[in-house]
Amino acid sequence: MSNIKLLCPALPDMPWQDRPAGCAAPLWRYSGNPVIGRNPLPGVARIFNSAVAPCEGGYIGVFRGEQVNGIPFIYLGRSADGIRWEFEPQKIQFVDKQGKPAQPVYAYDPRLVKVEDTWYIMWCQDFNGASIGLAETKDFKTFTRLENPFIPFNRNAVLFPRKVNGMYVMLSRPSDSGHTPFGDIFLSQSPDMEFWGRHRHVMGKSGNWWENVKVGGGAAPIETSEGWLLFYHGVTGTCNGFVYSIGGAILDIDDPSKVLYRCQNFLLTPEAWYEERGFVPNVCFPCATLQDSDTGRIAIYYGCADSYVGLAFTTADTVVDYIKANSK
Ligand code: BMA
């Protein structure tokens, strides 16, 4: 039993491995990583930075597929166990509110979040430069574009899984249109998923060397008895480029722009071959979690080296205790 309560449904069959004997790290990798390898479907060279969720007794996900022409797009995948995935051969076909085709030119780093009875997908796309795209679906057959929530430039949008004080809440990272050398996490609120405002600053880069260039929202925050548990990415700059690690913070449950705890250590940093070696080396980029309220188990899906999808595990007690014990 977990001391920290996860305020979410039970998910007894979620992917899981116990912490290996002798492991003191707050997150531990799945021994079968990477769960999605190269050339996962015809026309797609790599899948990474992708989001999954429980759906109808199995799992569903939106996947960043790098097509063989180099352009990223979003593909739908399904899995019975959260580990072995099957992908629809066609990329997701978005429509506008009139049902007419409304494909973005490119689409990457999707997140998938259900609020009440609707699934929302948010991603990065072109809107006079890098910006956030948004769509909704109720059946994973029709994907309807919503208004772009923010003006350019912006990346790393992730919605909270429920309204807070009657408002939809989204984290995002205002940026430039390139390989942004700066960036803080902001929170925006909306009564209707169309008009966004009451913007608040949540957290910026820090003096911690692993996140001293920029930070960005990762997985949808998990509601716990201690606050919203946020897995995010923190970036440092080296003489050979950026290094992306996974960080952890706990946000106030009623005012998630308030950071209650923020871990000064990374939770996971590139160490395994599939994190260190790939199209972009040294990237661990969290985009989604699965969790089970009964056991406190948490599985984190993260992009590895812009080439693979990896899975890491922790428990609510382990990670919350670690974040609190190492919070400045
Ligand atoms: C960021 C995004 C991510 C990517 C990362 C490392 O700017 O483009 O999709 O994983 O860079 O290349």
CSV table of C-alpha atoms and ligand atoms in Angstrom, one decimal:
chain,number,residue,atom,x,y,z
A,1,MET,CA,0.0,0.0,0.0
A,2,SER,CA,1.1,3.5,-0.8
A,3,ASN,CA,1.1,6.3,1.8
A,4,ILE,CA,0.8,8.9,-1.0
A,5,LYS,CA,-2.6,8.5,-2.6
A,6,LEU,CA,-3.0,8.7,-6.4
A,7,LEU,CA,-6.3,10.2,-7.2
A,8,CYS,CA,-7.0,8.3,-10.3
A,9,PRO,CA,-8.7,5.0,-11.3
A,10,ALA,CA,-7.1,1.6,-10.5
A,11,LEU,CA,-5.1,0.1,-13.3
A,12,PRO,CA,-4.1,-3.3,-12.0
A,13,ASP,CA,-2.7,-4.7,-15.3
A,14,MET,CA,-0.5,-1.7,-16.2
A,15,PRO,CA,3.1,-2.5,-17.3
A,16,TRP,CA,5.3,-3.0,-14.2
A,17,GLN,CA,8.6,-4.2,-12.9
A,18,ASP,CA,9.7,-4.0,-9.3
A,19,ARG,CA,12.7,-1.9,-8.5
A,20,PRO,CA,15.8,-4.0,-9.1
A,21,ALA,CA,17.7,-5.1,-6.0
A,22,GLY,CA,20.4,-2.6,-5.1
A,23,CYS,CA,18.9,0.2,-7.2
A,24,ALA,CA,18.7,3.5,-5.2
A,25,ALA,CA,17.5,5.7,-8.1
A,26,PRO,CA,14.0,7.2,-7.9
A,27,LEU,CA,13.1,5.9,-11.4
A,28,TRP,CA,14.2,2.5,-12.9
A,29,ARG,CA,14.2,1.5,-16.5
A,30,TYR,CA,12.1,-1.4,-18.0
A,31,SER,CA,14.5,-4.2,-18.8
A,32,GLY,CA,12.9,-4.7,-22.2
A,33,ASN,CA,13.6,-1.1,-23.3
A,34,PRO,CA,13.3,0.3,-25.9
A,35,VAL,CA,9.6,-0.6,-26.2
A,36,ILE,CA,9.4,0.8,-29.7
A,37,GLY,CA,12.4,0.3,-32.0
A,38,ARG,CA,13.4,1.8,-35.3
A,39,ASN,CA,11.3,1.5,-38.5
A,40,PRO,CA,8.1,0.6,-36.6
A,41,LEU,CA,5.8,0.8,-39.6
A,42,PRO,CA,6.2,1.3,-43.3
A,43,GLY,CA,7.1,4.9,-44.1
A,44,VAL,CA,8.1,5.8,-40.5
A,45,ALA,CA,11.8,5.6,-39.5
A,46,ARG,CA,11.4,6.4,-35.8
A,47,ILE,CA,8.8,6.8,-33.2
A,48,PHE,CA,9.6,8.7,-30.0
A,49,ASN,CA,8.2,11.5,-27.7
A,50,SER,CA,4.8,9.9,-27.6
A,51,ALA,CA,1.8,9.7,-25.2
A,52,VAL,CA,-0.3,6.8,-24.1
A,53,ALA,CA,-3.4,6.3,-22.0
A,54,PRO,CA,-5.7,3.5,-20.7
A,55,CYS,CA,-8.7,3.0,-23.0
A,56,GLU,CA,-11.4,0.3,-23.0
A,57,GLY,CA,-9.5,-2.4,-21.1
A,58,GLY,CA,-6.3,-1.8,-23.1
A,59,TYR,CA,-4.1,1.1,-24.1
A,60,ILE,CA,-4.2,3.8,-26.8
A,61,GLY,CA,-1.6,6.3,-27.8
A,62,VAL,CA,-0.6,9.1,-30.1
A,63,PHE,CA,2.8,8.7,-31.5
A,64,ARG,CA,5.3,11.0,-33.0
A,65,GLY,CA,6.3,9.2,-36.2
A,66,GLU,CA,9.3,10.6,-38.1
A,67,GLN,CA,8.3,9.8,-41.7
A,68,VAL,CA,11.0,8.7,-44.2
A,69,ASN,CA,10.8,12.1,-45.8
A,70,GLY,CA,12.0,13.5,-42.4
A,71,ILE,CA,8.7,15.2,-41.6
A,72,PRO,CA,7.1,14.3,-38.2
A,73,PHE,CA,3.5,13.5,-37.9
A,74,ILE,CA,1.1,11.8,-35.4
A,75,TYR,CA,0.1,8.2,-35.6
A,76,LEU,CA,-2.5,6.3,-33.6
A,77,GLY,CA,-1.4,3.1,-31.8
A,78,ARG,CA,-3.1,0.5,-29.7
A,79,SER,CA,-1.8,-2.1,-27.3
A,80,ALA,CA,-3.3,-4.8,-25.1
A,81,ASP,CA,-0.4,-4.6,-22.5
A,82,GLY,CA,1.1,-1.1,-22.9
A,83,ILE,CA,4.3,-2.6,-24.2
A,84,ARG,CA,3.7,-4.2,-27.6
A,85,TRP,CA,2.1,-1.6,-29.9
A,86,GLU,CA,0.3,-1.8,-33.2
A,87,PHE,CA,0.1,1.3,-35.3
A,88,GLU,CA,-2.5,2.5,-37.8
A,89,PRO,CA,-0.7,2.7,-41.1
A,90,GLN,CA,-2.2,6.1,-42.0
A,91,LYS,CA,-1.3,9.1,-40.0
A,92,ILE,CA,-4.1,10.8,-38.1
A,93,GLN,CA,-6.4,12.7,-40.4
A,94,PHE,CA,-7.5,15.9,-38.7
A,95,VAL,CA,-10.7,17.7,-39.7
A,96,ASP,CA,-12.0,21.2,-38.8
A,97,LYS,CA,-15.3,21.7,-37.1
A,98,GLN,CA,-17.1,21.5,-40.5
A,99,GLY,CA,-15.6,18.1,-41.1
A,100,LYS,CA,-13.2,19.3,-43.8
A,101,PRO,CA,-9.6,18.1,-43.9
A,102,ALA,CA,-7.3,20.2,-41.7
A,103,GLN,CA,-3.9,18.6,-41.6
A,104,PRO,CA,-1.1,20.5,-40.1
A,105,VAL,CA,2.1,20.7,-42.2
A,106,TYR,CA,3.9,18.8,-39.5
A,107,ALA,CA,3.1,17.7,-36.0
A,108,TYR,CA,5.3,16.5,-33.2
A,109,ASP,CA,5.6,15.7,-29.5
A,110,PRO,CA,1.9,14.9,-29.0
A,111,ARG,CA,0.3,14.5,-25.6
A,112,LEU,CA,-3.0,12.8,-25.0
A,113,VAL,CA,-5.2,13.7,-22.1
A,114,LYS,CA,-8.9,12.9,-21.3
A,115,VAL,CA,-10.9,15.5,-19.5
A,116,GLU,CA,-14.4,14.4,-18.6
A,117,ASP,CA,-15.7,12.6,-21.7
A,118,THR,CA,-13.4,14.0,-24.3
A,119,TRP,CA,-9.9,13.2,-25.3
A,120,TYR,CA,-7.6,16.0,-26.2
A,121,ILE,CA,-4.4,15.9,-28.3
A,122,MET,CA,-1.9,18.7,-28.2
A,123,TRP,CA,1.3,18.9,-30.2
A,124,CYS,CA,3.8,21.2,-31.8
A,125,GLN,CA,3.1,22.4,-35.3
A,126,ASP,CA,3.7,25.3,-37.7
A,127,PHE,CA,1.6,28.4,-37.1
A,128,ASN,CA,3.9,31.1,-38.6
A,129,GLY,CA,6.6,29.2,-36.7
A,130,ALA,CA,6.6,26.6,-33.9
A,131,SER,CA,3.4,26.7,-32.0
A,132,ILE,CA,0.8,24.5,-30.2
A,133,GLY,CA,-1.9,22.6,-32.1
A,134,LEU,CA,-5.0,21.2,-30.4
A,135,ALA,CA,-7.7,18.6,-31.3
A,136,GLU,CA,-10.4,16.6,-29.7
A,137,THR,CA,-11.8,13.2,-30.2
A,138,LYS,CA,-14.4,11.1,-28.5
A,139,ASP,CA,-14.0,7.9,-30.5
A,140,PHE,CA,-10.5,7.9,-32.0
A,141,LYS,CA,-12.1,8.0,-35.4
A,142,THR,CA,-12.8,11.6,-35.9
A,143,PHE,CA,-10.2,14.1,-34.7
A,144,THR,CA,-11.5,17.7,-34.8
A,145,ARG,CA,-9.1,20.6,-34.7
A,146,LEU,CA,-9.7,23.3,-32.1
A,147,GLU,CA,-8.4,26.8,-32.2
A,148,ASN,CA,-4.7,27.1,-31.7
A,149,PRO,CA,-4.5,28.0,-28.0
A,150,PHE,CA,-1.5,30.3,-28.1
A,151,ILE,CA,0.3,32.7,-30.5
A,152,PRO,CA,3.7,31.6,-31.7
A,153,PHE,CA,6.2,30.6,-30.6
A,154,ASN,CA,5.4,27.8,-28.1
A,155,ARG,CA,6.1,24.2,-27.4
A,156,ASN,CA,5.6,21.4,-24.9
A,157,ALA,CA,1.9,21.8,-24.2
A,158,VAL,CA,0.2,19.4,-21.7
A,159,LEU,CA,-3.3,19.6,-20.3
A,160,PHE,CA,-4.3,18.8,-16.7
A,161,PRO,CA,-6.6,15.7,-16.5
A,162,ARG,CA,-9.3,17.6,-14.8
A,163,LYS,CA,-10.6,21.2,-14.6
A,164,VAL,CA,-9.2,23.2,-11.6
A,165,ASN,CA,-11.6,25.7,-10.1
A,166,GLY,CA,-13.9,25.2,-13.1
A,167,MET,CA,-11.2,25.9,-15.7
A,168,TYR,CA,-9.2,23.8,-18.1
A,169,VAL,CA,-5.5,24.2,-17.3
A,170,MET,CA,-2.6,23.8,-19.7
A,171,LEU,CA,1.1,24.0,-19.2
A,172,SER,CA,3.2,25.2,-22.1
A,173,ARG,CA,6.7,26.6,-22.9
A,174,PRO,CA,6.9,29.9,-24.8
A,175,SER,CA,10.0,29.6,-27.1
A,176,ASP,CA,11.5,30.7,-30.3
A,177,SER,CA,11.1,28.8,-33.5
A,178,GLY,CA,14.4,27.0,-33.5
A,179,HIS,CA,16.4,24.9,-31.0
A,180,THR,CA,15.4,27.3,-28.3
A,181,PRO,CA,18.2,28.2,-25.9
A,182,PHE,CA,15.8,29.3,-23.1
A,183,GLY,CA,12.4,28.5,-21.7
A,184,ASP,CA,10.2,28.4,-18.7
A,185,ILE,CA,7.0,26.5,-17.9
A,186,PHE,CA,3.8,28.7,-17.9
A,187,LEU,CA,0.2,27.8,-17.0
A,188,SER,CA,-2.8,29.1,-18.9
A,189,GLN,CA,-6.5,28.6,-18.1
A,190,SER,CA,-9.6,28.4,-20.3
A,191,PRO,CA,-13.3,28.1,-19.6
A,192,ASP,CA,-14.0,26.4,-22.9
A,193,MET,CA,-10.7,25.0,-24.5
A,194,GLU,CA,-10.8,28.0,-26.9
A,195,PHE,CA,-10.0,31.2,-25.0
A,196,TRP,CA,-6.9,30.9,-22.9
A,197,GLY,CA,-5.8,33.4,-20.3
A,198,ARG,CA,-4.9,34.0,-16.6
A,199,HIS,CA,-1.4,33.0,-17.6
A,200,ARG,CA,0.9,32.3,-14.7
A,201,HIS,CA,4.6,31.5,-14.5
A,202,VAL,CA,5.2,28.1,-12.9
A,203,MET,CA,8.9,27.5,-13.1
A,204,GLY,CA,12.0,28.4,-15.0
A,205,LYS,CA,15.4,26.9,-15.6
A,206,SER,CA,17.4,26.6,-12.4
A,207,GLY,CA,20.9,26.8,-11.1
A,208,ASN,CA,21.0,23.0,-11.2
A,209,TRP,CA,23.4,22.2,-13.9
A,210,TRP,CA,21.2,19.5,-15.6
A,211,GLU,CA,18.4,22.0,-16.2
A,212,ASN,CA,20.2,25.3,-16.5
A,213,VAL,CA,19.2,26.0,-20.1
A,214,LYS,CA,15.4,25.4,-20.3
A,215,VAL,CA,12.6,23.3,-18.9
A,216,GLY,CA,9.3,22.1,-20.5
A,217,GLY,CA,6.2,20.3,-19.4
A,218,GLY,CA,6.3,16.5,-19.8
A,219,ALA,CA,3.5,14.1,-18.9
A,220,ALA,CA,0.1,15.3,-17.8
A,221,PRO,CA,0.3,16.1,-14.1
A,222,ILE,CA,-0.9,13.3,-11.8
A,223,GLU,CA,-3.3,14.2,-9.0
A,224,THR,CA,-1.9,13.0,-5.6
A,225,SER,CA,-2.7,13.6,-2.0
A,226,GLU,CA,0.4,15.8,-1.9
A,227,GLY,CA,-0.4,17.9,-5.0
A,228,TRP,CA,0.0,17.6,-8.7
A,229,LEU,CA,3.0,15.4,-9.5
A,230,LEU,CA,4.7,16.7,-12.6
A,231,PHE,CA,7.4,14.9,-14.6
A,232,TYR,CA,9.0,17.4,-16.9
A,233,HIS,CA,12.2,17.7,-19.0
A,234,GLY,CA,15.2,19.8,-18.0
A,235,VAL,CA,17.9,20.7,-20.4
A,236,THR,CA,21.6,21.5,-20.0
A,237,GLY,CA,24.0,22.7,-22.7
A,238,THR,CA,27.4,21.0,-23.3
A,239,CYS,CA,30.1,21.5,-25.9
A,240,ASN,CA,28.4,18.7,-27.8
A,241,GLY,CA,24.8,20.0,-27.6
A,242,PHE,CA,21.8,19.8,-25.3
A,243,VAL,CA,21.2,17.0,-22.8
A,244,TYR,CA,17.6,16.3,-21.8
A,245,SER,CA,16.9,14.7,-18.4
A,246,ILE,CA,13.6,14.0,-16.5
A,247,GLY,CA,12.9,16.2,-13.5
A,248,GLY,CA,10.1,16.1,-10.9
A,249,ALA,CA,8.0,18.7,-9.1
A,250,ILE,CA,4.9,18.9,-7.0
A,251,LEU,CA,2.4,21.7,-7.7
A,252,ASP,CA,-0.3,23.0,-5.4
A,253,ILE,CA,-3.6,21.1,-6.0
A,254,ASP,CA,-5.8,24.2,-6.1
A,255,ASP,CA,-3.3,26.6,-7.6
A,256,PRO,CA,-1.0,24.6,-9.8
A,257,SER,CA,1.0,27.6,-10.7
A,258,LYS,CA,2.5,27.3,-7.2
A,259,VAL,CA,5.5,24.9,-7.0
A,260,LEU,CA,5.5,23.2,-3.5
A,261,TYR,CA,8.5,21.0,-4.1
A,262,ARG,CA,11.0,20.8,-7.0
A,263,CYS,CA,13.7,18.2,-7.0
A,264,GLN,CA,17.2,19.6,-7.4
A,265,ASN,CA,18.5,16.3,-8.8
A,266,PHE,CA,17.3,14.8,-12.1
A,267,LEU,CA,15.1,11.7,-11.7
A,268,LEU,CA,16.5,10.1,-14.9
A,269,THR,CA,19.3,11.2,-17.2
A,270,PRO,CA,20.7,9.6,-20.4
A,271,GLU,CA,22.7,6.6,-19.4
A,272,ALA,CA,21.3,3.6,-21.4
A,273,TRP,CA,22.5,3.1,-25.0
A,274,TYR,CA,19.1,3.9,-26.4
A,275,GLU,CA,19.1,7.3,-24.6
A,276,GLU,CA,22.7,8.1,-25.4
A,277,ARG,CA,22.8,7.0,-29.0
A,278,GLY,CA,20.4,7.9,-31.8
A,279,PHE,CA,19.2,10.7,-34.1
A,280,VAL,CA,19.7,13.2,-31.3
A,281,PRO,CA,21.9,11.7,-28.6
A,282,ASN,CA,21.3,12.2,-24.9
A,283,VAL,CA,17.6,12.8,-24.8
A,284,CYS,CA,15.1,11.5,-22.2
A,285,PHE,CA,11.8,13.3,-23.0
A,286,PRO,CA,8.8,12.3,-20.8
A,287,CYS,CA,5.4,12.6,-22.5
A,288,ALA,CA,2.9,10.4,-20.5
A,289,THR,CA,2.4,8.2,-17.5
A,290,LEU,CA,0.1,5.3,-16.5
A,291,GLN,CA,-0.7,4.9,-12.8
A,292,ASP,CA,-2.6,2.6,-10.5
A,293,SER,CA,-4.3,4.1,-7.5
A,294,ASP,CA,-4.4,0.7,-5.6
A,295,THR,CA,-0.6,0.2,-5.6
A,296,GLY,CA,0.8,3.6,-6.3
A,297,ARG,CA,2.7,2.3,-9.3
A,298,ILE,CA,3.6,4.7,-12.0
A,299,ALA,CA,5.0,4.0,-15.5
A,300,ILE,CA,6.6,6.8,-17.4
A,301,TYR,CA,6.8,6.8,-21.2
A,302,TYR,CA,9.6,8.8,-22.6
A,303,GLY,CA,11.3,9.5,-25.9
A,304,CYS,CA,14.9,8.3,-26.1
A,305,ALA,CA,17.5,10.1,-28.3
A,306,ASP,CA,14.7,11.2,-30.7
A,307,SER,CA,14.8,7.5,-31.9
A,308,TYR,CA,12.9,5.2,-29.5
A,309,VAL,CA,10.2,5.0,-26.8
A,310,GLY,CA,11.3,3.9,-23.4
A,311,LEU,CA,9.5,3.0,-20.2
A,312,ALA,CA,10.6,3.7,-16.7
A,313,PHE,CA,8.9,2.9,-13.4
A,314,THR,CA,8.5,4.3,-9.9
A,315,THR,CA,5.9,4.4,-7.2
A,316,ALA,CA,4.1,7.4,-5.7
A,317,ASP,CA,5.9,6.9,-2.4
A,318,THR,CA,9.3,6.5,-3.9
A,319,VAL,CA,9.2,9.5,-6.2
A,320,VAL,CA,7.3,11.9,-4.0
A,321,ASP,CA,9.6,11.1,-1.0
A,322,TYR,CA,12.6,11.6,-3.3
A,323,ILE,CA,11.3,14.9,-4.7
A,324,LYS,CA,10.5,16.2,-1.2
A,325,ALA,CA,13.8,15.1,0.4
A,326,ASN,CA,15.8,16.7,-2.4
A,327,SER,CA,13.7,19.9,-2.9
A,328,LYS,CA,15.4,23.2,-2.3
B,1,BMA,C1,13.2,19.7,-28.8
B,1,BMA,C2,12.0,19.0,-29.4
B,1,BMA,C3,11.9,17.6,-29.0
B,1,BMA,C4,13.2,16.8,-29.2
B,1,BMA,C5,14.3,17.6,-28.5
B,1,BMA,C6,15.7,17.0,-28.7
B,1,BMA,O1,13.4,21.0,-29.2
B,1,BMA,O2,12.1,19.1,-30.8
B,1,BMA,O3,11.0,17.0,-29.9
B,1,BMA,O4,13.2,15.6,-28.5
B,1,BMA,O5,14.4,18.9,-29.0
B,1,BMA,O6,16.0,16.9,-30.1
